[in-house]
mmCIF file of C-alpha atoms and ligand atoms in Angstrom:
data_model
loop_
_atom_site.group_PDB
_atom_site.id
_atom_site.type_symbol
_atom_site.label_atom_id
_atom_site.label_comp_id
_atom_site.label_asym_id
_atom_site.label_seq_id
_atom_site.Cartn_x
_atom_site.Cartn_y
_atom_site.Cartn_z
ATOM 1 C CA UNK K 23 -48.877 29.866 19.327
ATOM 2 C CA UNK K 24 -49.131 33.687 18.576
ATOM 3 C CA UNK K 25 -49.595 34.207 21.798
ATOM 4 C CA UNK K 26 -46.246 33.029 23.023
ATOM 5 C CA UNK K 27 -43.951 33.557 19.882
ATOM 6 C CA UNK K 28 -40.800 35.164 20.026
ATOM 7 C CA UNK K 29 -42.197 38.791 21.321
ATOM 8 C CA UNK K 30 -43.291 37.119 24.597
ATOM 9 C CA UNK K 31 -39.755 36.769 25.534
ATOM 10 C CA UNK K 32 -37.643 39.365 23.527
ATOM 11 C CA UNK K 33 -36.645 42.826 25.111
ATOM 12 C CA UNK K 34 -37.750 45.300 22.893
ATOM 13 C CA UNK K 35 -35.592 48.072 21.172
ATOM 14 C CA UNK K 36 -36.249 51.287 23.302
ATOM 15 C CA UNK K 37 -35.172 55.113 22.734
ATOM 16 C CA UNK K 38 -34.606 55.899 26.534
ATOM 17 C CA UNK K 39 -34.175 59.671 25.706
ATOM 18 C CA UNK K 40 -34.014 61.905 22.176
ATOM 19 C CA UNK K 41 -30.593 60.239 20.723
ATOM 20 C CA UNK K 42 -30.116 56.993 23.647
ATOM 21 C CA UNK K 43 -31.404 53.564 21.930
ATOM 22 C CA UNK K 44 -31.071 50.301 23.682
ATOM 23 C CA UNK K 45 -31.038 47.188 21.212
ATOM 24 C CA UNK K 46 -31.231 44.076 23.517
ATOM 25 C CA UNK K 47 -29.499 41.191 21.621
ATOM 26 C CA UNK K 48 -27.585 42.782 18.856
ATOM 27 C CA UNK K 49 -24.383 40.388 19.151
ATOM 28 C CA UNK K 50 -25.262 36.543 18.929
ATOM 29 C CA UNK K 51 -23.580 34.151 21.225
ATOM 30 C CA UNK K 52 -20.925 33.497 18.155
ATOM 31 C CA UNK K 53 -20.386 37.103 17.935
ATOM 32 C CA UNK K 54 -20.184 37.644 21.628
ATOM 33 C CA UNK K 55 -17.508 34.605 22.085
ATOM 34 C CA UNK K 56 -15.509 35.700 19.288
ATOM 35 C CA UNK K 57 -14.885 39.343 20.970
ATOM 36 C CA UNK K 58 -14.298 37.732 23.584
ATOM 37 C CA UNK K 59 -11.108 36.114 22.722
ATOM 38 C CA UNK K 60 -10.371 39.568 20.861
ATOM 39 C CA UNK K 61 -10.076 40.714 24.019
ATOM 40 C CA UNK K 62 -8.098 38.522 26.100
ATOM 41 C CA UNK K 63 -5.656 38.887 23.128
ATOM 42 C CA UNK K 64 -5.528 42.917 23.636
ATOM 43 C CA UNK K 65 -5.119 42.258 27.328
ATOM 44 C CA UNK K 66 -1.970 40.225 25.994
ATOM 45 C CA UNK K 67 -0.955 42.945 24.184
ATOM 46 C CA UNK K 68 1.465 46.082 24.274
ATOM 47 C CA UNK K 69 -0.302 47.688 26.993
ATOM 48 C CA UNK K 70 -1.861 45.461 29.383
ATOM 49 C CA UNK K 71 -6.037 45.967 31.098
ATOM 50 C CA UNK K 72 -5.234 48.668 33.658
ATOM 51 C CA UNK K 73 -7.156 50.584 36.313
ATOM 52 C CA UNK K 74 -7.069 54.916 36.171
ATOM 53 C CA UNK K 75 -6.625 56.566 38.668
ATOM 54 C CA UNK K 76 -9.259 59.227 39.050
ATOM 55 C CA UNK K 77 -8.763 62.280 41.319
ATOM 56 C CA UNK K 78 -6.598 59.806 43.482
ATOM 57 C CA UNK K 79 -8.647 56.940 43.407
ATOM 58 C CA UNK K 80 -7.832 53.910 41.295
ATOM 59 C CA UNK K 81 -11.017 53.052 39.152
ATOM 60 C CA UNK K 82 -12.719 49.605 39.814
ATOM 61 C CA UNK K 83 -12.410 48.343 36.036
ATOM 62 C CA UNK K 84 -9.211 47.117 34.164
ATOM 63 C CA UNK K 85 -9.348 49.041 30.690
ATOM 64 C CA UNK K 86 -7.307 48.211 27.688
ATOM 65 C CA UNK K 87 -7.287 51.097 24.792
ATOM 66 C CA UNK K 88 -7.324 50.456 21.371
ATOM 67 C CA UNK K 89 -6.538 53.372 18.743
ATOM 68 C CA UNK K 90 -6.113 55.828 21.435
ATOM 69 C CA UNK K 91 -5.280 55.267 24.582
ATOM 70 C CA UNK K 92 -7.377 56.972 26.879
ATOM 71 C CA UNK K 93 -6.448 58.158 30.659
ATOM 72 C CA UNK K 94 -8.120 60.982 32.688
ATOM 73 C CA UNK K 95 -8.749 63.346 31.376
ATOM 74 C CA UNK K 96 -7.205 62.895 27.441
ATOM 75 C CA UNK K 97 -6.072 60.774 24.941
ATOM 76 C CA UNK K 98 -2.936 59.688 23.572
ATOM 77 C CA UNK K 99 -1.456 57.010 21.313
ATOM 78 C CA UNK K 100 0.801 55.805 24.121
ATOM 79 C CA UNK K 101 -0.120 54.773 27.064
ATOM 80 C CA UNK K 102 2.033 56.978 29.446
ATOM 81 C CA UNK K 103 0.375 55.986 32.853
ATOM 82 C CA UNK K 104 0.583 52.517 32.179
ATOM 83 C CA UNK K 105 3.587 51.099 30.792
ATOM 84 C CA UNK K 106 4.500 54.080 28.466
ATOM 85 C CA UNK K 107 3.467 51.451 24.840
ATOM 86 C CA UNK K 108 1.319 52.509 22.262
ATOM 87 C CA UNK K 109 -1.786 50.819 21.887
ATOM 88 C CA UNK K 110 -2.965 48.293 19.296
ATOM 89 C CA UNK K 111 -4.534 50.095 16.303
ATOM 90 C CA UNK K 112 -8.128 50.734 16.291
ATOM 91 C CA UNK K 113 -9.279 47.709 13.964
ATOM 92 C CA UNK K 114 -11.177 47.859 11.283
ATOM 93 C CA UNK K 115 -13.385 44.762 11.586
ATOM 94 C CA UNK K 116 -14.913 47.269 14.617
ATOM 95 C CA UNK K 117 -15.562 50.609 12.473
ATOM 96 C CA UNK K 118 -17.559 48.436 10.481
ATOM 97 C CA UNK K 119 -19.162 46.640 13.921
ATOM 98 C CA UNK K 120 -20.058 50.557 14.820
ATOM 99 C CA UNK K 121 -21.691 51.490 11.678
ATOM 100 C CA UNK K 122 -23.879 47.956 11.827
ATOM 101 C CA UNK K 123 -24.777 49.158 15.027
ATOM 102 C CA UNK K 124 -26.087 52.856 14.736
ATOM 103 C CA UNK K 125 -28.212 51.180 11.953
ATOM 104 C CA UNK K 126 -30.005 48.864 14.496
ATOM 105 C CA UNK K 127 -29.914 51.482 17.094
ATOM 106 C CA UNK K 128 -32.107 53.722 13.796
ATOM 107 C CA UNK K 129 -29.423 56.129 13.176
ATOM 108 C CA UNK K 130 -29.599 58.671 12.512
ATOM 109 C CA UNK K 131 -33.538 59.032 13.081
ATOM 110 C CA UNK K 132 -32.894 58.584 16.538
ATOM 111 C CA UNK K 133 -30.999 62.321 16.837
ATOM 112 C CA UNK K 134 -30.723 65.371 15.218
ATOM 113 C CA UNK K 135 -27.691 64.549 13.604
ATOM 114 C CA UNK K 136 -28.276 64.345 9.428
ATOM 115 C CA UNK K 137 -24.954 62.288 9.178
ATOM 116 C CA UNK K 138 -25.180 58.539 7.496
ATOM 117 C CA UNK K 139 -23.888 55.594 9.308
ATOM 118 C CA UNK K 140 -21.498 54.746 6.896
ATOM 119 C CA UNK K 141 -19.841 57.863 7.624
ATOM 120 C CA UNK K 142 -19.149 57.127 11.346
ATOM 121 C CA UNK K 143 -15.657 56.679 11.997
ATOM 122 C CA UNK K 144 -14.855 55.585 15.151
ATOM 123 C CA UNK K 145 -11.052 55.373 15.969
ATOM 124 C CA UNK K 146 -11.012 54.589 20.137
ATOM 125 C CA UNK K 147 -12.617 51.501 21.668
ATOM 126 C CA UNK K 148 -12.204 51.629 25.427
ATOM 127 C CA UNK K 149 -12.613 48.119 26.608
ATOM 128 C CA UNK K 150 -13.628 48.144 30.408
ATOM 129 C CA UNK K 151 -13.152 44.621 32.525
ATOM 130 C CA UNK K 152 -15.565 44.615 35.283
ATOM 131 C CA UNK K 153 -15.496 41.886 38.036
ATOM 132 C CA UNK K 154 -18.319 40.749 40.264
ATOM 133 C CA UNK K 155 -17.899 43.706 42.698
ATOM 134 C CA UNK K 156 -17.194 46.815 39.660
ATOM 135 C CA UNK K 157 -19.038 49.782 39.617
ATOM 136 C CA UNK K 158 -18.164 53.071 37.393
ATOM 137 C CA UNK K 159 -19.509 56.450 38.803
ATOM 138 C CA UNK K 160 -21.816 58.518 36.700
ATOM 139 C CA UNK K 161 -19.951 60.710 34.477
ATOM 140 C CA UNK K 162 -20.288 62.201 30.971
ATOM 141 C CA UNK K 163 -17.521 60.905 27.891
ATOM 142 C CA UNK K 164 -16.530 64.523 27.074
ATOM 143 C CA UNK K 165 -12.842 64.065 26.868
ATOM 144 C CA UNK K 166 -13.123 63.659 22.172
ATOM 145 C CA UNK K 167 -12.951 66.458 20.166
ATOM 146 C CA UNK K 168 -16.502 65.364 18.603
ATOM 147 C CA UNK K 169 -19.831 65.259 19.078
ATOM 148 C CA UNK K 170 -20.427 61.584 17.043
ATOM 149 C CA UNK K 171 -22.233 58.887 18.873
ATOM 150 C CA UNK K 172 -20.592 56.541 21.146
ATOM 151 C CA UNK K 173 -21.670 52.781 20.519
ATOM 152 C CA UNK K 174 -21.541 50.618 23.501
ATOM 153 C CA UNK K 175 -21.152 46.706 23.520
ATOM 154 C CA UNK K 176 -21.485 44.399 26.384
ATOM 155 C CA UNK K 177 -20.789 40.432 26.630
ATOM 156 C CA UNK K 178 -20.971 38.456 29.989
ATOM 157 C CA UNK K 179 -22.358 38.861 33.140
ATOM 158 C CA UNK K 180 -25.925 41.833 32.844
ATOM 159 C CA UNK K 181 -25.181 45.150 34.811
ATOM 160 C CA UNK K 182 -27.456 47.670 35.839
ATOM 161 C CA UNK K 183 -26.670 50.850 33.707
ATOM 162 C CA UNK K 184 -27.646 54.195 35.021
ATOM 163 C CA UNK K 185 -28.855 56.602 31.980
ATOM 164 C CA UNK K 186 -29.460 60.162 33.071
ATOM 165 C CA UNK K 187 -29.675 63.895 31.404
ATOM 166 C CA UNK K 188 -26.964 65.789 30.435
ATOM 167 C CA UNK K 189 -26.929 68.462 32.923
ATOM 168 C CA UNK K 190 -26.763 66.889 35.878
ATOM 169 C CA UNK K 191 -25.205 63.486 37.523
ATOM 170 C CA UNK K 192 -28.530 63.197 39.477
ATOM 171 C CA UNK K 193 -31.942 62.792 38.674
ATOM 172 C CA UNK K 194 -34.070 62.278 36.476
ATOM 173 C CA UNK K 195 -32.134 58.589 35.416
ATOM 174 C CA UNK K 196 -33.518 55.506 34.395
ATOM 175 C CA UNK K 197 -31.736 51.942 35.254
ATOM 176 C CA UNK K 198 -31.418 49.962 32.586
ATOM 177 C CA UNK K 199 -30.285 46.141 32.502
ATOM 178 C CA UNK K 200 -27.539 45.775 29.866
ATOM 179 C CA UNK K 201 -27.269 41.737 29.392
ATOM 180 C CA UNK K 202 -24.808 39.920 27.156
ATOM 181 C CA UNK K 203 -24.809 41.151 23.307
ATOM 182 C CA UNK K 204 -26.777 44.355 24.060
ATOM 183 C CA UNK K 205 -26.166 47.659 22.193
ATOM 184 C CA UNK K 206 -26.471 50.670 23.582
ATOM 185 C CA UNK K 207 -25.998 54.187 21.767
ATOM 186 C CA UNK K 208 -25.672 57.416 22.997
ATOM 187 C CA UNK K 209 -25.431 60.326 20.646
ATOM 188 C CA UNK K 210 -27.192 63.761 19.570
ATOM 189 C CA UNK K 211 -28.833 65.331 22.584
ATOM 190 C CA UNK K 212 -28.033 62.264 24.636
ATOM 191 C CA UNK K 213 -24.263 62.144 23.717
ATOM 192 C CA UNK K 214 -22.991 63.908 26.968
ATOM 193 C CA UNK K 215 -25.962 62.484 29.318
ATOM 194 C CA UNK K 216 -24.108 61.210 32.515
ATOM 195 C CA UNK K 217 -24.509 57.692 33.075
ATOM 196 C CA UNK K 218 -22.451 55.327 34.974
ATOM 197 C CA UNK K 219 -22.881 51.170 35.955
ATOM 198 C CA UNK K 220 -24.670 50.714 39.093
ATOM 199 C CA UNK K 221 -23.419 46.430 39.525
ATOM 200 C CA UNK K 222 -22.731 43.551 37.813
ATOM 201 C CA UNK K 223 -25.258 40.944 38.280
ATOM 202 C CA UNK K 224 -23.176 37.986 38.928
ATOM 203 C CA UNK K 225 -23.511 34.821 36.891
ATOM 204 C CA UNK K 226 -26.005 35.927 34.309
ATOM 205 C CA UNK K 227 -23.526 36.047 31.687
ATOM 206 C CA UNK K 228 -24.867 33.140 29.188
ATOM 207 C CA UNK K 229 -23.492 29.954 28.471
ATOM 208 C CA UNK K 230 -21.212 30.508 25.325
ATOM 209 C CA UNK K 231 -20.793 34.118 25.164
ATOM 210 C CA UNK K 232 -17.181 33.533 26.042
ATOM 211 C CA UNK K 233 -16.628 34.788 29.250
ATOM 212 C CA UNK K 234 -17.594 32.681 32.496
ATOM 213 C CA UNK K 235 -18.064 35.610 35.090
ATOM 214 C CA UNK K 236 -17.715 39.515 35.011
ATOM 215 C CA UNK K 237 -18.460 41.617 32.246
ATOM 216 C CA UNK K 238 -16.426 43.264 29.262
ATOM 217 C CA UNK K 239 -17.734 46.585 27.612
ATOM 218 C CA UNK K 240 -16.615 48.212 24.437
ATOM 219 C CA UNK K 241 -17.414 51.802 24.184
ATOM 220 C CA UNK K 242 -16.460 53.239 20.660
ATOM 221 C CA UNK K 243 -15.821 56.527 19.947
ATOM 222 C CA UNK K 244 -14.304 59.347 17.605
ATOM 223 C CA UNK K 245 -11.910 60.989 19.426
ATOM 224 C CA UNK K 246 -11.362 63.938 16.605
ATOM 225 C CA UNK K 247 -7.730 63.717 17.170
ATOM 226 C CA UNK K 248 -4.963 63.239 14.505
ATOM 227 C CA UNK K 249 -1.567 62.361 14.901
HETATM 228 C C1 SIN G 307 -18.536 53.739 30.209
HETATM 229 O O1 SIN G 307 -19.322 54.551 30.631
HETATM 230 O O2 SIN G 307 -17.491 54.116 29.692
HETATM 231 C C2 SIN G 307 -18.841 52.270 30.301
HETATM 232 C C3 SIN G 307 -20.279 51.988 30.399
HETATM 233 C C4 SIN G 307 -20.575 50.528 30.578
HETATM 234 O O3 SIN G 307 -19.734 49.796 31.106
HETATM 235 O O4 SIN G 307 -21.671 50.086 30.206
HETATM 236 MN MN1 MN G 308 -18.741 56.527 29.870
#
């Protein structure tokens, strides 16, 4: 059955641009379920999912910060335009989660970068909440202090993810569908490409992945910031 093994139906790992990897599948459904409930307890935390407010508009997505909290345009470790709280520490189950993952993405072959894996050290997760009708705008994630990658994580329903260039929020792009348990990592010359989520795809999300509709992503990052 060579011609219909596993290949036939797997999305293949693709570099989209110098530094921007897409690993289809990296979380199982175990894995995927399991952050899951992570997150519904951080939504039950100090500081609870939230939408910014962005040049006077209130974003689409409910975010909940962990490590720093982040608001347009900076970072702090309390969340003053929510409820004033500080946010749950960064954990470290998830440093560990990030360093697994630039070594699927091929970190650091991928970039220019000569750093290791093991040394990344992300301390900010930004967990978006996107219901059936969510979008996010293209934008760049220039508000750290650094230039390490940022590891994104999504469980539930598939979006269509926008990838562009980092000089401008137009063309060229490439859409991208980002399913449940896909990695996606953006660093080197990718790391301040613009990129924003077109829709969700409602109900795609996968029996057992822990969510029943909308779509959770986790981008990490290091912020560069100490107390
Ligand atoms: C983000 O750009 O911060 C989130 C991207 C995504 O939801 O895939
Ligand atoms: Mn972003």
């Amino acid at each position: 059955m060579t011609l219909f093994d596993d290949s036939f139906t797997e999305r293949p790992r693709r570099e989209l641009a110098p530094g921007a990897v897409h690993v289809p599948g990296f979380l199982n459904l175990e894995q995927q379920a399991w952050i899951a409930d992570r997150f519904r307890q951080w939504a039950a935390g100090p500081v609870p999912p939230h939408a910014p407010t962005v040049r006077g508009h209130e974003m689409s997505v409910r975010t909940v910060c962990l490590g720093w909290h982040w608001r347009p345009y900076a970072y702090s470790r309390e969340a003053i335009d929510v409820n004033g709280n500080r946010v749950l520490d960064f954990p470290d189950w998830m440093v560990r989660l990030g360093r697994r993952a630039l070594v699927e993405a091929g970190w650091p072959d991928a970039s220019d970068s000569d750093e290791s894996a093991e040394e990344y050290s992300p301390d900010t997760a930004l967990v978006n909440y996107y219901d059936e009708t969510a979008k996010m705008g293209m934008h760049q994630d220039k508000d750290e202090r650094t230039l390490e990658p940022v590891v994104s994580l999504s469980i539930g329903d598939s979006c269509v993810f926008r990838f562009g260039n980092p000089f401008t929020r137009t063309k060229p792009y490439e859409d991208v569908t980002l399913a449940s348990g896909d990695l996606f990592v953006f660093g080197g010359p990718s790391r301040l490409a613009f990129h924003g989520v077109q829709k969700i795809l409602p109900g795609t999300a996968p029996t057992g992945c822990g969510l029943d509709r909308g779509r959770i992503n986790i981008t990490m990052r290091d912020t560069g910031l100490t107390d």
